[in-house]
Every structure is written in structure tokens, then in C-alpha cells.
Short mmCIF file of C-alpha atoms and ligand atoms in Angstrom, two decimals:
data_model
loop_
_atom_site.label_atom_id
_atom_site.label_comp_id
_atom_site.label_asym_id
_atom_site.label_seq_id
_atom_site.Cartn_x
_atom_site.Cartn_y
_atom_site.Cartn_z
CA MET A 997 5.76 88.38 5.26
CA SER A 998 3.18 90.88 6.37
CA ILE A 999 -0.27 90.41 4.85
CA ARG A 1000 -1.85 93.46 3.24
CA THR A 1001 -4.57 91.97 1.03
CA ILE A 1002 -6.84 89.01 1.71
CA CYS A 1003 -9.32 87.35 -0.63
CA CYS A 1004 -11.89 84.92 0.77
CA ILE A 1005 -13.65 82.61 -1.67
CA GLY A 1006 -17.14 81.87 -0.30
CA ALA A 1007 -19.40 84.52 1.28
CA GLY A 1008 -21.44 82.12 3.39
CA TYR A 1009 -22.04 81.62 7.11
CA VAL A 1010 -18.29 81.25 7.71
CA GLY A 1011 -16.64 83.44 5.07
CA GLY A 1012 -18.85 86.49 5.67
CA PRO A 1013 -18.64 86.79 9.48
CA THR A 1014 -15.00 85.62 9.68
CA MET A 1015 -13.76 88.14 7.14
CA ALA A 1016 -15.88 90.91 8.68
CA VAL A 1017 -14.13 90.36 12.02
CA ILE A 1018 -10.67 90.15 10.39
CA ALA A 1019 -11.36 93.46 8.59
CA ASP A 1020 -12.65 95.01 11.80
CA ARG A 1021 -9.62 93.95 13.85
CA CYS A 1022 -7.00 94.51 11.14
CA PRO A 1023 -7.61 97.97 9.65
CA GLY A 1024 -4.34 97.72 7.71
CA ILE A 1025 -5.55 94.73 5.67
CA GLN A 1026 -7.86 95.04 2.66
CA VAL A 1027 -10.29 92.10 2.72
CA THR A 1028 -12.41 91.10 -0.28
CA VAL A 1029 -14.99 88.34 0.04
CA VAL A 1030 -16.00 86.84 -3.29
CA ASP A 1031 -18.77 84.49 -4.26
CA LEU A 1032 -20.34 83.20 -7.48
CA ASN A 1033 -23.79 83.79 -6.04
CA GLN A 1034 -24.78 87.29 -7.18
CA ALA A 1035 -27.86 87.45 -4.95
CA ARG A 1036 -25.76 86.64 -1.90
CA ILE A 1037 -23.19 89.30 -2.73
CA ASP A 1038 -25.96 91.85 -3.38
CA ALA A 1039 -27.39 91.07 0.05
CA TRP A 1040 -23.95 91.53 1.67
CA ASN A 1041 -23.80 94.94 -0.06
CA ASP A 1042 -27.36 95.95 0.84
CA PRO A 1043 -27.37 99.42 2.42
CA ASP A 1044 -30.01 98.08 4.85
CA LEU A 1045 -27.90 96.04 7.30
CA SER A 1046 -30.96 94.07 8.44
CA LYS A 1047 -30.93 92.42 4.97
CA LEU A 1048 -27.49 90.76 5.22
CA PRO A 1049 -27.77 87.14 4.00
CA VAL A 1050 -26.56 85.77 7.33
CA TYR A 1051 -28.29 86.63 10.58
CA GLU A 1052 -25.87 86.73 13.53
CA PRO A 1053 -26.21 88.99 16.56
CA GLY A 1054 -23.65 91.81 16.24
CA LEU A 1055 -22.72 91.08 12.61
CA ASP A 1056 -24.56 94.11 11.25
CA ALA A 1057 -22.53 96.46 13.44
CA VAL A 1058 -19.21 94.91 12.39
CA VAL A 1059 -20.13 95.03 8.68
CA GLY A 1060 -21.42 98.58 9.12
CA ARG A 1061 -18.04 99.68 10.51
CA CYS A 1062 -15.84 98.09 7.83
CA ARG A 1063 -17.76 97.72 4.59
CA GLY A 1064 -16.40 100.04 1.92
CA ARG A 1065 -13.38 100.82 4.16
CA ASN A 1066 -11.36 97.60 4.15
CA LEU A 1067 -14.14 95.02 3.70
CA HIS A 1068 -15.55 94.42 0.23
CA PHE A 1069 -18.03 91.91 -1.19
CA SER A 1070 -17.83 91.11 -4.89
CA THR A 1071 -18.51 88.54 -7.59
CA ALA A 1072 -15.27 89.49 -9.36
CA VAL A 1073 -13.34 86.42 -8.21
CA GLU A 1074 -10.31 86.62 -10.51
CA PRO A 1075 -9.04 90.14 -9.75
CA ALA A 1076 -9.56 89.58 -6.03
CA ILE A 1077 -7.38 86.44 -6.15
CA ALA A 1078 -4.77 88.19 -8.28
CA ALA A 1079 -4.47 91.05 -5.79
CA ALA A 1080 -4.30 88.84 -2.68
CA ASP A 1081 -1.30 87.94 -0.52
CA MET A 1082 -3.48 85.36 1.19
CA VAL A 1083 -6.56 83.49 -0.11
CA PHE A 1084 -9.00 81.76 2.24
CA LEU A 1085 -11.04 78.89 0.79
CA SER A 1086 -14.36 79.06 2.64
CA VAL A 1087 -16.60 77.23 0.22
CA ASN A 1088 -19.27 74.66 1.03
CA THR A 1089 -18.25 71.03 1.55
CA PRO A 1090 -21.57 69.17 1.91
CA THR A 1091 -22.03 65.41 2.11
CA LYS A 1092 -21.89 63.73 -1.30
CA THR A 1093 -25.32 62.71 -2.54
CA LYS A 1094 -24.17 60.33 -5.27
CA GLY A 1095 -21.21 58.36 -6.49
CA VAL A 1096 -18.48 56.83 -4.36
CA GLY A 1097 -18.98 57.67 -0.69
CA ALA A 1098 -22.52 59.02 -1.23
CA GLY A 1099 -24.18 59.82 2.09
CA GLN A 1100 -20.86 59.98 3.94
CA ALA A 1101 -17.90 61.52 2.16
CA SER A 1102 -17.61 65.28 1.69
CA ASP A 1103 -18.22 66.63 -1.78
CA LEU A 1104 -14.99 68.41 -2.60
CA ARG A 1105 -15.95 69.76 -6.00
CA TRP A 1106 -16.15 73.37 -4.75
CA ILE A 1107 -12.80 73.14 -2.99
CA GLU A 1108 -11.20 71.75 -6.12
CA ALA A 1109 -12.82 74.43 -8.31
CA SER A 1110 -11.69 77.23 -6.03
CA ALA A 1111 -8.15 75.80 -5.76
CA ARG A 1112 -8.01 75.70 -9.57
CA GLN A 1113 -9.17 79.32 -9.72
CA VAL A 1114 -6.40 80.31 -7.31
CA ALA A 1115 -3.88 78.33 -9.36
CA ALA A 1116 -4.97 80.17 -12.49
CA CYS A 1117 -5.30 83.73 -11.15
CA ALA A 1118 -2.77 84.14 -8.34
CA GLN A 1119 0.27 86.33 -8.89
CA GLY A 1120 3.60 86.18 -7.07
CA HIS A 1121 3.65 84.36 -3.73
CA THR A 1122 0.22 83.42 -2.36
CA ILE A 1123 -0.65 81.74 0.92
CA VAL A 1124 -3.72 79.55 0.50
CA VAL A 1125 -5.66 78.89 3.69
CA GLU A 1126 -8.17 76.06 4.02
CA LYS A 1127 -11.00 77.57 6.08
CA SER A 1128 -13.62 75.06 4.98
CA THR A 1129 -13.92 71.87 7.04
CA LEU A 1130 -12.16 69.19 5.04
CA PRO A 1131 -11.29 65.51 5.22
CA VAL A 1132 -7.84 64.92 6.64
CA ARG A 1133 -5.21 65.03 3.86
CA THR A 1134 -7.22 67.36 1.57
CA ALA A 1135 -4.31 69.80 1.68
CA GLU A 1136 -2.46 67.25 -0.45
CA THR A 1137 -5.03 67.74 -3.22
CA VAL A 1138 -4.93 71.52 -2.90
CA GLN A 1139 -1.13 71.44 -2.99
CA ALA A 1140 -1.14 69.19 -6.07
CA ILE A 1141 -3.44 71.58 -7.96
CA LEU A 1142 -1.38 74.59 -6.98
CA SER A 1143 1.95 72.88 -7.72
CA ALA A 1144 0.87 72.30 -11.30
CA ALA A 1145 0.70 76.09 -11.74
CA GLN A 1146 3.76 76.85 -9.63
CA GLY A 1147 6.46 78.75 -11.48
CA ASP A 1148 4.08 80.06 -14.16
CA GLY A 1149 4.74 83.68 -14.83
CA ALA A 1150 2.79 84.00 -18.04
CA SER A 1151 1.71 87.60 -17.48
CA GLY A 1152 5.31 88.70 -17.21
CA GLY A 1153 5.10 89.16 -13.44
CA SER A 1154 7.10 87.20 -10.89
CA PRO A 1155 6.61 83.43 -11.07
CA LYS A 1156 3.82 81.99 -8.95
CA THR A 1157 4.58 80.26 -5.69
CA PHE A 1158 2.21 78.92 -3.07
CA ALA A 1159 2.07 77.79 0.54
CA VAL A 1160 -0.92 75.88 1.91
CA LEU A 1161 -2.21 76.17 5.48
CA SER A 1162 -5.14 74.61 7.32
CA ASN A 1163 -7.05 77.01 9.57
CA PRO A 1164 -10.40 75.42 10.40
CA GLU A 1165 -13.12 77.62 11.81
CA PHE A 1166 -14.63 76.77 15.20
CA LEU A 1167 -17.31 79.47 15.37
CA ALA A 1168 -20.79 78.37 16.33
CA GLU A 1169 -23.71 79.92 14.49
CA GLY A 1170 -25.72 82.22 16.71
CA THR A 1171 -22.57 83.26 18.60
CA ALA A 1172 -20.28 83.71 15.58
CA ILE A 1173 -19.20 87.26 16.40
CA PRO A 1174 -18.16 86.70 20.04
CA ASP A 1175 -16.62 83.34 19.01
CA LEU A 1176 -14.50 85.13 16.40
CA GLU A 1177 -13.65 88.11 18.60
CA GLN A 1178 -12.64 85.97 21.61
CA PRO A 1179 -11.88 82.50 20.26
CA ASP A 1180 -11.03 79.66 22.67
CA ARG A 1181 -8.24 78.96 20.20
CA VAL A 1182 -7.16 79.58 16.64
CA LEU A 1183 -5.70 76.51 14.97
CA ILE A 1184 -3.10 76.83 12.23
CA GLY A 1185 -1.69 73.73 10.55
CA GLY A 1186 1.12 73.81 8.06
CA ASP A 1187 4.69 72.90 7.20
CA ASP A 1188 5.92 76.31 6.02
CA PRO A 1189 6.99 78.35 9.08
CA ALA A 1190 6.95 81.66 7.20
CA ALA A 1191 3.38 81.10 6.00
CA ILE A 1192 2.27 80.05 9.49
CA GLU A 1193 3.77 83.19 11.02
CA ALA A 1194 2.13 85.36 8.33
CA LEU A 1195 -1.28 84.02 9.37
CA VAL A 1196 -0.34 84.37 13.05
CA GLY A 1197 0.38 88.00 12.18
CA VAL A 1198 -3.26 88.42 11.11
CA TYR A 1199 -4.92 86.76 14.13
CA GLY A 1200 -2.27 88.12 16.48
CA GLN A 1201 -3.77 91.58 15.99
CA TRP A 1202 -6.52 90.62 18.45
CA VAL A 1203 -5.99 87.02 19.65
CA PRO A 1204 -3.43 86.41 22.46
CA ASP A 1205 -0.52 84.28 21.24
CA GLN A 1206 -1.15 81.48 23.77
CA ARG A 1207 -4.51 80.91 22.08
CA ILE A 1208 -2.95 80.41 18.65
CA LEU A 1209 -2.10 76.73 18.21
CA ARG A 1210 0.37 75.59 15.57
CA THR A 1211 0.24 71.98 14.35
CA ASN A 1212 1.05 69.97 11.28
CA LEU A 1213 -1.47 70.06 8.41
CA TRP A 1214 -3.07 66.70 9.12
CA SER A 1215 -3.57 67.32 12.84
CA SER A 1216 -5.27 70.60 12.02
CA GLU A 1217 -7.62 69.09 9.45
CA LEU A 1218 -8.46 66.17 11.73
CA SER A 1219 -8.93 68.33 14.84
CA LYS A 1220 -11.90 70.10 13.28
CA LEU A 1221 -13.67 66.84 12.43
CA THR A 1222 -12.86 65.50 15.88
CA ALA A 1223 -14.13 68.59 17.70
CA ASN A 1224 -17.46 68.37 15.92
CA ALA A 1225 -17.66 64.61 16.50
CA PHE A 1226 -17.11 65.11 20.26
CA LEU A 1227 -19.68 67.90 20.45
CA ALA A 1228 -22.26 65.82 18.61
CA GLN A 1229 -21.45 62.81 20.77
CA ARG A 1230 -22.26 64.79 23.91
CA ILE A 1231 -25.65 65.75 22.48
CA SER A 1232 -26.47 62.19 21.50
CA SER A 1233 -25.28 60.97 24.90
CA ILE A 1234 -27.52 63.32 26.87
CA ASN A 1235 -30.45 62.70 24.51
CA SER A 1236 -30.11 58.95 25.04
CA ILE A 1237 -30.27 59.56 28.80
CA ALA A 1238 -33.26 61.91 28.32
CA ALA A 1239 -35.23 59.01 26.86
CA LEU A 1240 -34.28 56.86 29.85
CA CYS A 1241 -35.29 59.67 32.22
CA GLU A 1242 -38.73 59.86 30.61
CA ALA A 1243 -39.12 56.10 31.08
CA THR A 1244 -37.96 56.01 34.70
CA GLY A 1245 -39.12 59.20 36.42
CA ALA A 1246 -35.67 60.79 36.49
CA ASP A 1247 -35.23 64.32 35.19
CA VAL A 1248 -32.52 64.92 32.62
CA GLN A 1249 -31.93 68.48 33.83
CA GLU A 1250 -31.12 67.17 37.31
CA VAL A 1251 -28.96 64.36 35.90
CA ALA A 1252 -27.08 66.80 33.63
CA HIS A 1253 -26.47 69.14 36.53
CA ALA A 1254 -25.26 66.32 38.75
CA ILE A 1255 -22.84 64.85 36.21
CA GLY A 1256 -21.72 68.24 34.90
CA ALA A 1257 -20.54 69.20 38.39
CA ASP A 1258 -17.77 66.63 37.92
CA SER A 1259 -14.91 68.71 36.55
CA ARG A 1260 -13.79 65.79 34.39
CA ILE A 1261 -17.15 65.89 32.57
CA GLY A 1262 -17.95 69.62 32.75
CA GLY A 1263 -21.36 71.22 32.54
CA LYS A 1264 -21.43 72.53 28.96
CA PHE A 1265 -23.22 70.96 26.00
CA LEU A 1266 -25.32 68.71 28.25
CA LYS A 1267 -28.71 70.05 27.25
CA ALA A 1268 -31.19 67.46 26.05
CA GLY A 1269 -33.24 68.50 23.04
CA PRO A 1270 -34.57 67.45 19.65
CA GLY A 1271 -31.11 66.45 18.43
CA PHE A 1272 -28.33 68.37 16.78
CA GLY A 1273 -28.75 70.16 13.48
CA GLY A 1274 -26.82 72.65 11.40
CA SER A 1275 -24.70 72.15 8.37
CA CYS A 1276 -21.69 70.77 10.22
CA LEU A 1277 -22.09 68.18 12.96
CA GLN A 1278 -23.77 65.42 10.97
CA LYS A 1279 -21.74 66.13 7.83
CA ASP A 1280 -18.46 66.09 9.71
CA ILE A 1281 -19.16 62.87 11.61
CA LEU A 1282 -20.26 61.15 8.42
CA ASN A 1283 -17.03 62.30 6.86
CA LEU A 1284 -15.12 60.86 9.81
CA VAL A 1285 -17.01 57.59 9.42
CA TYR A 1286 -16.10 57.50 5.76
CA LEU A 1287 -12.44 58.17 6.49
CA CYS A 1288 -12.33 55.45 9.14
CA GLY A 1289 -13.84 53.00 6.66
CA HIS A 1290 -11.31 54.09 4.04
CA TYR A 1291 -8.46 53.31 6.45
CA GLY A 1292 -10.02 49.95 7.40
CA LEU A 1293 -11.01 51.09 10.92
CA HIS A 1294 -14.52 49.64 10.76
CA GLU A 1295 -15.14 49.49 14.53
CA VAL A 1296 -14.19 53.16 14.86
CA ALA A 1297 -16.51 53.99 11.96
CA ALA A 1298 -19.40 52.12 13.60
CA TYR A 1299 -18.79 53.89 16.91
CA TRP A 1300 -19.17 57.35 15.37
CA GLN A 1301 -21.99 56.26 13.06
CA SER A 1302 -24.06 55.43 16.16
CA VAL A 1303 -23.90 59.10 17.24
CA VAL A 1304 -25.67 60.11 14.02
CA GLU A 1305 -28.17 57.26 14.28
CA LEU A 1306 -29.15 58.19 17.83
CA ASN A 1307 -29.73 61.76 16.63
CA GLY A 1308 -32.14 60.71 13.89
CA TRP A 1309 -33.87 58.36 16.34
CA GLN A 1310 -34.43 61.19 18.82
CA GLN A 1311 -36.13 63.32 16.16
CA HIS A 1312 -38.44 60.50 15.05
CA ARG A 1313 -39.11 59.65 18.72
CA ILE A 1314 -40.37 63.16 19.41
CA ALA A 1315 -42.70 63.12 16.39
CA ARG A 1316 -43.98 59.68 17.43
CA LEU A 1317 -44.71 60.68 20.99
CA VAL A 1318 -46.65 63.76 19.82
CA VAL A 1319 -48.87 61.43 17.80
CA GLN A 1320 -49.25 59.02 20.74
CA ARG A 1321 -50.24 61.74 23.22
CA LEU A 1322 -52.82 63.13 20.77
CA PHE A 1323 -54.82 59.89 21.01
CA GLY A 1324 -52.75 58.09 18.38
CA THR A 1325 -53.65 60.31 15.46
CA VAL A 1326 -52.88 63.81 14.24
CA THR A 1327 -54.74 63.48 10.93
CA GLY A 1328 -56.35 66.84 10.18
CA LYS A 1329 -55.28 68.27 13.55
CA ARG A 1330 -53.68 71.70 13.67
CA LEU A 1331 -50.31 71.71 15.42
CA ALA A 1332 -48.47 74.93 16.21
CA VAL A 1333 -44.73 74.68 15.65
CA LEU A 1334 -42.64 77.35 17.34
CA GLY A 1335 -39.13 77.56 15.92
CA PHE A 1336 -37.74 76.16 12.68
CA ALA A 1337 -34.08 77.31 12.65
CA PHE A 1338 -31.64 74.64 13.80
CA LYS A 1339 -30.80 76.74 16.85
CA ALA A 1340 -31.61 80.16 18.28
CA ASP A 1341 -30.10 83.38 16.90
CA THR A 1342 -29.58 82.12 13.36
CA ASN A 1343 -31.70 81.99 10.21
CA ASP A 1344 -29.91 78.79 9.16
CA THR A 1345 -32.17 75.77 8.81
CA ARG A 1346 -29.71 73.25 7.38
CA GLU A 1347 -30.37 69.83 9.03
CA ALA A 1348 -32.67 71.53 11.55
CA PRO A 1349 -34.40 68.98 13.80
CA ALA A 1350 -37.64 70.86 13.05
CA ILE A 1351 -37.47 69.68 9.44
CA ARG A 1352 -37.55 65.97 10.23
CA ILE A 1353 -40.10 66.35 13.04
CA CYS A 1354 -42.40 68.45 10.83
CA GLN A 1355 -41.99 66.02 7.93
CA ASP A 1356 -42.95 63.09 10.18
CA LEU A 1357 -46.05 64.95 11.39
CA LEU A 1358 -47.00 65.93 7.83
CA GLU A 1359 -46.66 62.24 6.87
CA GLU A 1360 -49.28 61.63 9.57
CA SER A 1361 -51.50 64.24 7.82
CA ALA A 1362 -51.23 66.91 10.51
CA GLN A 1363 -51.88 70.56 9.61
CA LEU A 1364 -48.91 72.61 10.72
CA ALA A 1365 -48.78 76.33 11.54
CA ILE A 1366 -45.10 77.23 11.77
CA TYR A 1367 -43.65 80.35 13.39
CA ASP A 1368 -39.99 81.32 13.39
CA PRO A 1369 -38.76 84.87 13.93
CA LYS A 1370 -35.98 84.63 11.31
CA VAL A 1371 -36.83 81.85 8.82
CA SER A 1372 -38.81 82.76 5.69
CA ALA A 1373 -41.80 80.79 4.43
CA ALA A 1374 -39.89 80.13 1.19
CA GLN A 1375 -37.03 78.53 3.15
CA MET A 1376 -39.50 76.37 5.10
CA ALA A 1377 -41.14 75.25 1.84
CA GLU A 1378 -37.77 74.29 0.38
CA ASP A 1379 -36.80 72.36 3.51
CA LEU A 1380 -40.09 70.49 3.93
CA GLY A 1381 -39.94 69.31 0.32
CA PRO A 1382 -42.67 67.29 -1.39
CA VAL A 1383 -44.28 66.10 1.87
CA GLY A 1384 -45.07 69.74 2.68
CA GLN A 1385 -47.51 70.08 -0.21
CA GLU A 1386 -49.77 73.08 -0.43
CA GLY A 1387 -52.43 73.31 2.24
CA ALA A 1388 -50.68 70.98 4.68
CA TRP A 1389 -48.81 73.75 6.46
CA GLU A 1390 -48.61 77.50 6.69
CA ALA A 1391 -46.01 79.95 7.95
CA VAL A 1392 -47.48 82.42 10.43
CA GLY A 1393 -46.26 85.72 11.80
CA THR A 1394 -46.80 85.26 15.55
CA PRO A 1395 -47.10 82.41 18.08
CA LEU A 1396 -50.66 83.53 18.75
CA GLU A 1397 -51.63 83.04 15.11
CA ALA A 1398 -50.04 79.59 15.20
CA VAL A 1399 -52.06 78.28 18.16
CA ALA A 1400 -55.53 79.33 16.95
CA GLY A 1401 -57.58 76.11 17.03
CA ALA A 1402 -54.49 73.95 17.57
CA ASP A 1403 -54.45 70.73 19.57
CA ALA A 1404 -50.80 71.15 20.50
CA VAL A 1405 -47.90 73.54 20.44
CA LEU A 1406 -44.37 72.21 19.85
CA ILE A 1407 -41.28 74.22 20.72
CA LEU A 1408 -38.46 73.12 18.40
CA THR A 1409 -35.96 76.03 18.59
CA GLU A 1410 -34.79 77.73 21.77
CA TRP A 1411 -35.51 81.34 20.74
CA ALA A 1412 -35.26 83.42 23.94
CA SER A 1413 -38.69 84.94 23.32
CA PHE A 1414 -40.26 81.49 23.85
CA ALA A 1415 -39.24 81.63 27.53
CA GLY A 1416 -41.64 84.51 28.07
CA LEU A 1417 -44.68 83.25 26.14
CA ASP A 1418 -48.00 84.31 27.63
CA TRP A 1419 -49.56 80.90 28.26
CA PRO A 1420 -53.02 82.02 29.41
CA GLN A 1421 -53.30 84.02 26.17
CA LEU A 1422 -51.93 81.18 23.99
CA ALA A 1423 -53.96 78.40 25.63
CA ALA A 1424 -57.30 80.20 25.28
CA PRO A 1425 -57.82 79.72 21.50
CA MET A 1426 -56.51 76.09 21.49
CA ARG A 1427 -58.79 73.06 21.19
CA LYS A 1428 -58.95 71.16 24.49
CA PRO A 1429 -57.50 68.92 25.71
CA ALA A 1430 -54.42 70.73 24.43
CA TRP A 1431 -50.72 69.95 24.79
CA LEU A 1432 -47.43 71.74 25.04
CA PHE A 1433 -44.45 69.67 23.80
CA ASP A 1434 -41.31 71.49 24.84
CA ALA A 1435 -38.36 69.86 23.07
CA ARG A 1436 -36.01 72.68 24.15
CA SER A 1437 -36.80 72.96 27.88
CA ILE A 1438 -37.39 76.66 27.53
CA ALA A 1439 -41.08 77.26 28.26
CA ASP A 1440 -42.51 78.20 31.63
CA LEU A 1441 -44.17 74.83 32.27
CA ALA A 1442 -45.88 75.89 35.49
CA ALA A 1443 -47.58 78.76 33.65
CA ALA A 1444 -48.58 76.46 30.78
CA ARG A 1445 -50.03 73.92 33.21
CA ALA A 1446 -51.87 76.64 35.11
CA ALA A 1447 -53.35 77.74 31.77
CA GLY A 1448 -54.84 74.25 31.41
CA LEU A 1449 -52.33 72.64 29.04
CA ASN A 1450 -50.97 69.12 29.31
CA VAL A 1451 -47.22 69.32 29.26
CA TRP A 1452 -44.35 67.17 27.96
CA ARG A 1453 -40.77 68.29 28.27
CA VAL A 1454 -37.80 66.43 26.85
CA GLY A 1455 -36.17 64.23 29.49
CA MET A 1456 -38.79 64.87 32.19
CA GLY A 1457 -39.99 61.57 33.61
N1 NAD B 1488 -21.68 77.08 9.13
C1 NAD B 1488 -20.90 76.88 10.18
O1 NAD B 1488 -21.29 77.10 11.33
C2 NAD B 1488 -19.49 76.39 9.98
C3 NAD B 1488 -18.62 76.44 11.07
C4 NAD B 1488 -17.30 76.02 10.88
C5 NAD B 1488 -16.90 75.53 9.64
N2 NAD B 1488 -17.78 75.48 8.61
C6 NAD B 1488 -17.30 75.00 7.31
O2 NAD B 1488 -17.03 76.14 6.49
C7 NAD B 1488 -17.31 75.85 5.10
C8 NAD B 1488 -18.30 76.86 4.56
O3 NAD B 1488 -19.51 76.72 5.29
P1 NAD B 1488 -20.68 77.79 5.15
O4 NAD B 1488 -21.69 77.43 6.19
O5 NAD B 1488 -20.10 79.16 5.13
O6 NAD B 1488 -21.20 77.42 3.67
P2 NAD B 1488 -22.18 78.29 2.74
O7 NAD B 1488 -22.82 77.32 1.83
O8 NAD B 1488 -23.00 79.22 3.58
O9 NAD B 1488 -21.16 79.22 1.90
C9 NAD B 1488 -20.29 78.75 0.92
C10 NAD B 1488 -20.30 79.76 -0.22
O10 NAD B 1488 -19.25 79.41 -1.14
C11 NAD B 1488 -19.66 79.79 -2.44
N3 NAD B 1488 -18.83 79.13 -3.44
C12 NAD B 1488 -18.72 77.80 -3.70
N4 NAD B 1488 -17.82 77.58 -4.67
C13 NAD B 1488 -17.34 78.79 -5.05
C14 NAD B 1488 -16.38 79.22 -6.01
N5 NAD B 1488 -15.70 78.35 -6.76
N6 NAD B 1488 -16.15 80.55 -6.14
C15 NAD B 1488 -16.81 81.44 -5.38
N7 NAD B 1488 -17.73 81.09 -4.44
C16 NAD B 1488 -17.99 79.78 -4.28
C17 NAD B 1488 -21.12 79.41 -2.47
O11 NAD B 1488 -21.81 80.10 -3.49
C18 NAD B 1488 -21.58 79.78 -1.04
O12 NAD B 1488 -22.15 81.09 -0.99
C19 NAD B 1488 -17.81 74.40 5.08
O13 NAD B 1488 -16.69 73.56 4.82
C20 NAD B 1488 -18.28 74.17 6.51
O14 NAD B 1488 -18.18 72.82 6.88
C21 NAD B 1488 -19.06 75.91 8.76
#
């Protein structure tokens, strides 16, 4: 079966960029991305490409090429499903906040709702692709919902039939476009060979066949959780060693380089920092922990749980050491915070380490001046919550504005522009003795020291 029309439910950080690249690389396929959120769809349709709801380098150019040609954004969910040969489910799957599994299990209400919508609106044969990250065996639920509608032909058309595939997305925010254009691999799980080959026919238009992996459904679902668990584990591992470096006089950059030279370990993802953030790593490990508990594998659950705990500890540790270095109190002191997004080159702040670190400092009654090139003040306010009451912090437009009268500057996101900060200019208006806390190892420490600042860098003993 050759795919001519695709509908993607969910126009978020995954659905938007992924479908834009599919449309770009497959000019013969009409792709419609639908979402219930009118404001989000309006932003995707904004004639000004700098106003897209997701910031990703290169995304504006891809959307600019395809939108209106074979890429469409709409809130009209039902007709888009009805017209589609293939429907991607790319809805949010956050950690449950209440009920059974609260704090660990994924909340599958949006997956269930979108599967029900597909069951109701699809016509003829439809391939349903799980793009969201899901607990292993979710495809069973999706299949059960679709099976209940299978065979219906109420509108007089051909009876409905469905095939379900798992096709988790491995893009990383900040590099989504190159990750999608040249993926390390595309993973397709399923038990219907024709459906699998139909999806291979989409990716095969730009991804070499040896990079397209075919597995059973459960391996595919579990591989995504496992990949994120391993990535997060590497970050927690190097951050644990960073703390030991600070205590012993070792330097985590030298240790990372030395161990990364071993080809069995490899040099990537060994950068110490303020801990991992983003919507996925913590959520997916917690989900893994929940699943392990569900299957009675309590030791395995505890092992992965410790990766999340170490991450939270690292964030609190950084806030604590800022307070310690500033003579044990930050009450009423102005602290400049550079970077709020969870990583560079994204406007996404979900689970950003900056949130917890800023909240801890606000709890200590610090006055924060926060600068981020892509995060809005409204987003910061939402993330900081009640502890960020009015007057306790402000969003500023430049690093220079942030440091005026500050006792310290904290770098919490690795925006490339922070590597070239003009330290003599920034240090001048700070209150002395003043500190630079570089949690991302990006600043020019020699220049900061020469400008009279005391300096702390993560993992530098
Ligand atoms: N963000 C990432 O880097 C990333 C990477 C890989 C995988 N994932 C996974 O992809 C999935 C989506 O993540 P995201 O970051 O794009 O989430 P998101 O919250 O940015 O987007 C999800 C969108 O789905 C919409 N939606 C929910 N239910 C709907 C429905 N019934 N009909 C229409 N629209 C609906 C929401 O309004 C929202 O705009 C999650 O499972 C996530 O774990 C995310």
C-alpha cells in the first residue's frame, strides 16, 4: 500500500517538526497536522515564520517550503482522520499526577481519546502509528479500541479496518531537524508486514534502508523507554562524578575525556551539568520504574529510580552551593540567571533544571533577574509557580541588564552566546565580591577571573 495522505494528531514539539520533515521529503504525500489547541494551530499557520510555536533551528525553512503545498495545520480533526491512509498519534503522555501510579505512570488519557477519535472517524483501511512515547504494551489498548469499530461501514463506504504500528521518535529538541533528516535509525514495530512496509515506504524516501529497523511491537515500545533511560543514566553518572571531582581536586572534563576515549564507553553524553531536563527523560524513566514495579521487578525499579533521584539531588546541590559561597545567605541579594530553557536551541522549559534551581533560590529569598533568548516571561512565571511571587524575580532582555547590582551570575543553559560573554563589561556593574557559577561549563573562566569574579564550574575541583 502506498501512502498518499497522512494525518498527525498532536501539533507539538514532535508532531510539528516530524510532519514538516515528512512533507518536505515526500512531496507526493499530503500531510495534515491537527490539534485541539486553536492557538497552537494559529501559530503554526502564522505567516511570520519566527512565530511558530516550536523553536528549532532550521524548522522555519522546512515549514516555509511545504506549508500550503503538502503540509497543513488545522483544528478540523475529524475530516483529516477520515481522509488519511495513515494516522500518527503524537499526543502528550505526561506523568500521571493523581490516581493509581501518580508520579510514575504515564497518563494515557490523550492517547485513548485520540485512538477513539480515529476509531470513530476513519474510513476504509487505516494504519495507526504510535509516535508518542508509550508504556510497553500500549498498542494492545489502541488495538482494542480500534477493533471495537472494525468492520463498521455506517456511512456506506467500505468497512473500516486498522493496523497498528509503533514508531517512536528519537529526535532531540534543539537538533530536531538534522535528527529527522539524518536519523541514526528509524524504528518500526508491528506484526502486520504490509503496514510495516507502507511506513518504510514513507521513511525510505530519504532514510537508507539499513537505518530502518523492524521489530515486534513490544520491542519497539520498550526501546524508546530504554534509550531515554540509558541517556539519562549517563548524565546522572557523570554528574555524580562531577560532585566527587569538586571534592577531590579532579576535573570532570578531564575525567570525561579520559574515559570517553575508551571505545567501549564512547565520548558522547558525558558532559556534567545541572542535570537533565525536558519533557521526556524523567517521565520515561519514571514510567519504566512503574512498569518494573507492575511486573514485580522491584530491584530493577529501584535501580532506575536512583537515576532520577541523583538528578534532583544535583539540582538542589547547585542551589545549595550558591547559597554557601555567598556567605550562607542570598536573602535580598540579586542573582543573575542566564538561561532558563532546559537546553540550548529550544524554547521548551519542561522540567528545566533552571526551574528547580531558581525555585530553591527564591525559597531562600533571593531576587532573581532571569535572561533567556527564547523563553517568555509568561512561561517563566508559569514554571516558577507560587514561589515566584511578584517582585521576587524579573525577566530581563539582556545579560547586562541581569547583572546590574548582582552578587552572582549563574549560567543554567548552554546557549552558544554565553561562550562569548564580555566579562569585563558584565563584572563592572556587579556588587563585589561577585561570583560566576557556571553549571554548563561554557563561560570563558579565565576572562571572568581576570575581570575580578570568583568562579565555580561544575565538576572543577
Ligand atoms: N519533546 C520531545 O523531544 C519528544 C521526543 C521524542 C518523543 N516524544 C514523545 O512524543 C509525544 C508528544 O510530545 P510533545 O513534546 O510533542 O508534546 P506536546 O505537548 O508538545 O504536544 C502534544 C499535542 O497534542 C495535542 N493533543 C492532545 N490530545 C489531542 C487530541 N485528542 N486531539 C488533537 N490534539 C491533541 C495537544 O493539544 C498538544 O498540542 C509524547 O509522548 C513524548 O513523550 C517527545
